[in-house]
Amino acid sequence: MNALKNGLSRRSFLTLGGVAALGGAAALAGCAPKASAPDAKAEAADDATTMQTADQTKECDIAIVGAGGAGLWAAVEAVRAGKSVVVIEKGGNVGVANGSLAGGPFMVGSKLQEEAGIDFTVEEAFNHIMEYAHWSTNAAAVKAAVAISGETVDQFTDDFGVPTGMRPDNYGAGHASVRANFQSDPSDSKTQTKGEDRMKPLQEFVESKGGTFLFNTAGKRLIMEDGVCTGVQCEGDGVIDVKAKAVIVATGGFMGNVDMMREKFGTFVNPLGNILSVGEGIDMVQAAGGQVSTQWGIAGNEFTGSNQKADGLYDRKSAAFTIGIYGTLLVNNQGRRFSNEGKFANLPLALGGAISLVGGKYYAVVDQAYVDGLNSGMDAWTLCGSDEEHWHTGMMTLKGKALENVQGSIDDAVSAGWAFKADSIEALAEAIDAPELVNTLDEYNGYCADGKDEQFYKPACFLQPVTTGPFYAFQYEPSAWVTIGGIRTNDRLQAIDGDGLPIAGLYVAGADNGTLMSAPYCDYEGYSLMCAYCGGRLAGQYAAETLDA
């Protein structure tokens, strides 16, 4: 699901130019998250409400802010319904957002699944999703999105010629496949269709129906008249007022806004997804009277840990990055355990993201015996007991995939200052300034000897003792592909005010929408991308239907 290349230095990433530097793939590589400032929140609010004098005006039926997965599919449905659209996109093309780069969406009832004989129903999927979220999301909106998820995947191939295939059930959903991919060569899973190759056919369809795209242009403020949304003011090549009968906001959440992530999550989060998304969509809808959701979280990095001091965003082949999601001992900055590490290992995308936010800045602690085990050529799943029941994800994603240069990658992390090595536990505790680590390890090693974790009850396969020096601690920070949380909407994806009433003419889709995704992230792989594609389709349909009413 990565929207940035592994080779980009994390330190460079956090110190590159401001978000104003727009333009295609270069925007992703050259735009840092919004810089911290004492009055950043107030400035954002002012920016979302202070109207500017427009240099030009455009008119359409439906204005769509954002050309990611949600925005593009909204545009497709709007022009199918015969509506004129203007799509406003901050990047330089339709290939920069997560919707064009992520692995693939969750699906139910697709032709792929039917042809494979997979018995998976909308009823089963809907009930699981809602129970997982404790019914805290909008049931009708979720049901509508799930119901068209298979059809949406079918349309990628049937209507737009984008190849689709099935991904295996890596996270134990219980079916052969619950997720599509965009595999252009059926014999090579690495041939994923991404970027413009995936989404340009949708753009071309919209343009063939008269739709207009404004690239390198950011939506800034909603135009409101007597409580009705009548357009959006944009900034790009000057100030542009796009007057419309309805507006769909789909700007992708706030992965590029360090301040907003700290506010919502209480800790720094390493952004792995589209950093052009800085929360402007959420700000502008709030400025128009829209209310925010109760669900705030992240879709975590299922592949590795992350640290802003590291050279690279993450590296699935590096022991220094990956040890943190192998079920090893995790401690907080006081040296105390804070979770069942086996849950992190088995559901790294869903529960891992939530657990990492609990930890904040946290450490994985192992000994030389564990490192030597990985260094011997044994994969992590085998090293941890080959437990198919308690580490299904490990079996599916790690079995037979031994790491290379294990000791070398760890030594490099130590040199870079985000991993620590010491000859004694006491010295390691001092190195990471976590005074309680000594007592934690004494207790934890007792659990390992007994074969039962009496604190958090993690499976015995993950109880690897930390007794053979030297000892290592790897410092990680939460990292995420996309943010969860945004504007509260009704079941028609209309933004609602403080009384729960819809704001006329205003719809919200994708990661800006706080209605479809729950926190923790749903344990169906590809769920966020399904919400983007299908939520966008629904928003486009609903907006068009309202105009026809």
Tab-separated table of C-alpha atoms in Angstrom, residues 33-34 251-265 271 274-280 282-283 295-298 482-486 511-512:
chain	number	residue	atom	x	y	z
A	33	PRO	CA	3.861	17.172	6.159
A	34	LYS	CA	2.549	20.537	7.303
A	251	THR	CA	-9.280	15.018	-0.240
A	252	GLY	CA	-7.849	11.873	1.376
A	253	GLY	CA	-7.661	12.552	5.110
A	254	PHE	CA	-4.679	14.151	6.852
A	255	MET	CA	-1.660	11.879	6.505
A	256	GLY	CA	0.523	14.848	5.545
A	257	ASN	CA	-0.409	16.982	8.570
A	258	VAL	CA	1.883	16.205	11.514
A	259	ASP	CA	0.061	18.614	13.824
A	260	MET	CA	-3.363	17.151	13.120
A	261	MET	CA	-2.122	13.613	13.623
A	262	ARG	CA	-0.593	14.590	16.964
A	263	GLU	CA	-3.883	16.219	17.955
A	264	LYS	CA	-6.016	13.210	17.023
A	265	PHE	CA	-3.647	10.381	17.958
A	271	PRO	CA	3.198	8.946	7.204
A	274	ASN	CA	-0.198	10.304	0.326
A	275	ILE	CA	1.237	13.325	2.132
A	276	LEU	CA	-0.562	15.764	-0.148
A	277	SER	CA	-3.558	15.064	2.091
A	278	VAL	CA	-3.293	17.553	4.955
A	279	GLY	CA	-6.857	17.721	6.254
A	280	GLU	CA	-8.034	20.666	4.179
A	282	ILE	CA	-12.078	18.168	6.836
A	283	ASP	CA	-11.282	21.790	7.743
A	295	GLN	CA	-13.745	7.347	15.088
A	296	TRP	CA	-10.066	8.350	14.892
A	297	GLY	CA	-7.269	5.943	14.076
A	298	ILE	CA	-4.875	4.660	11.449
A	482	VAL	CA	-4.064	6.301	5.767
A	483	THR	CA	-5.868	8.103	8.549
A	484	ILE	CA	-9.239	7.041	9.926
A	485	GLY	CA	-11.645	9.730	11.036
A	486	GLY	CA	-13.193	12.808	9.543
A	511	ALA	CA	-10.710	9.123	4.015
A	512	ASP	CA	-12.361	12.481	4.773
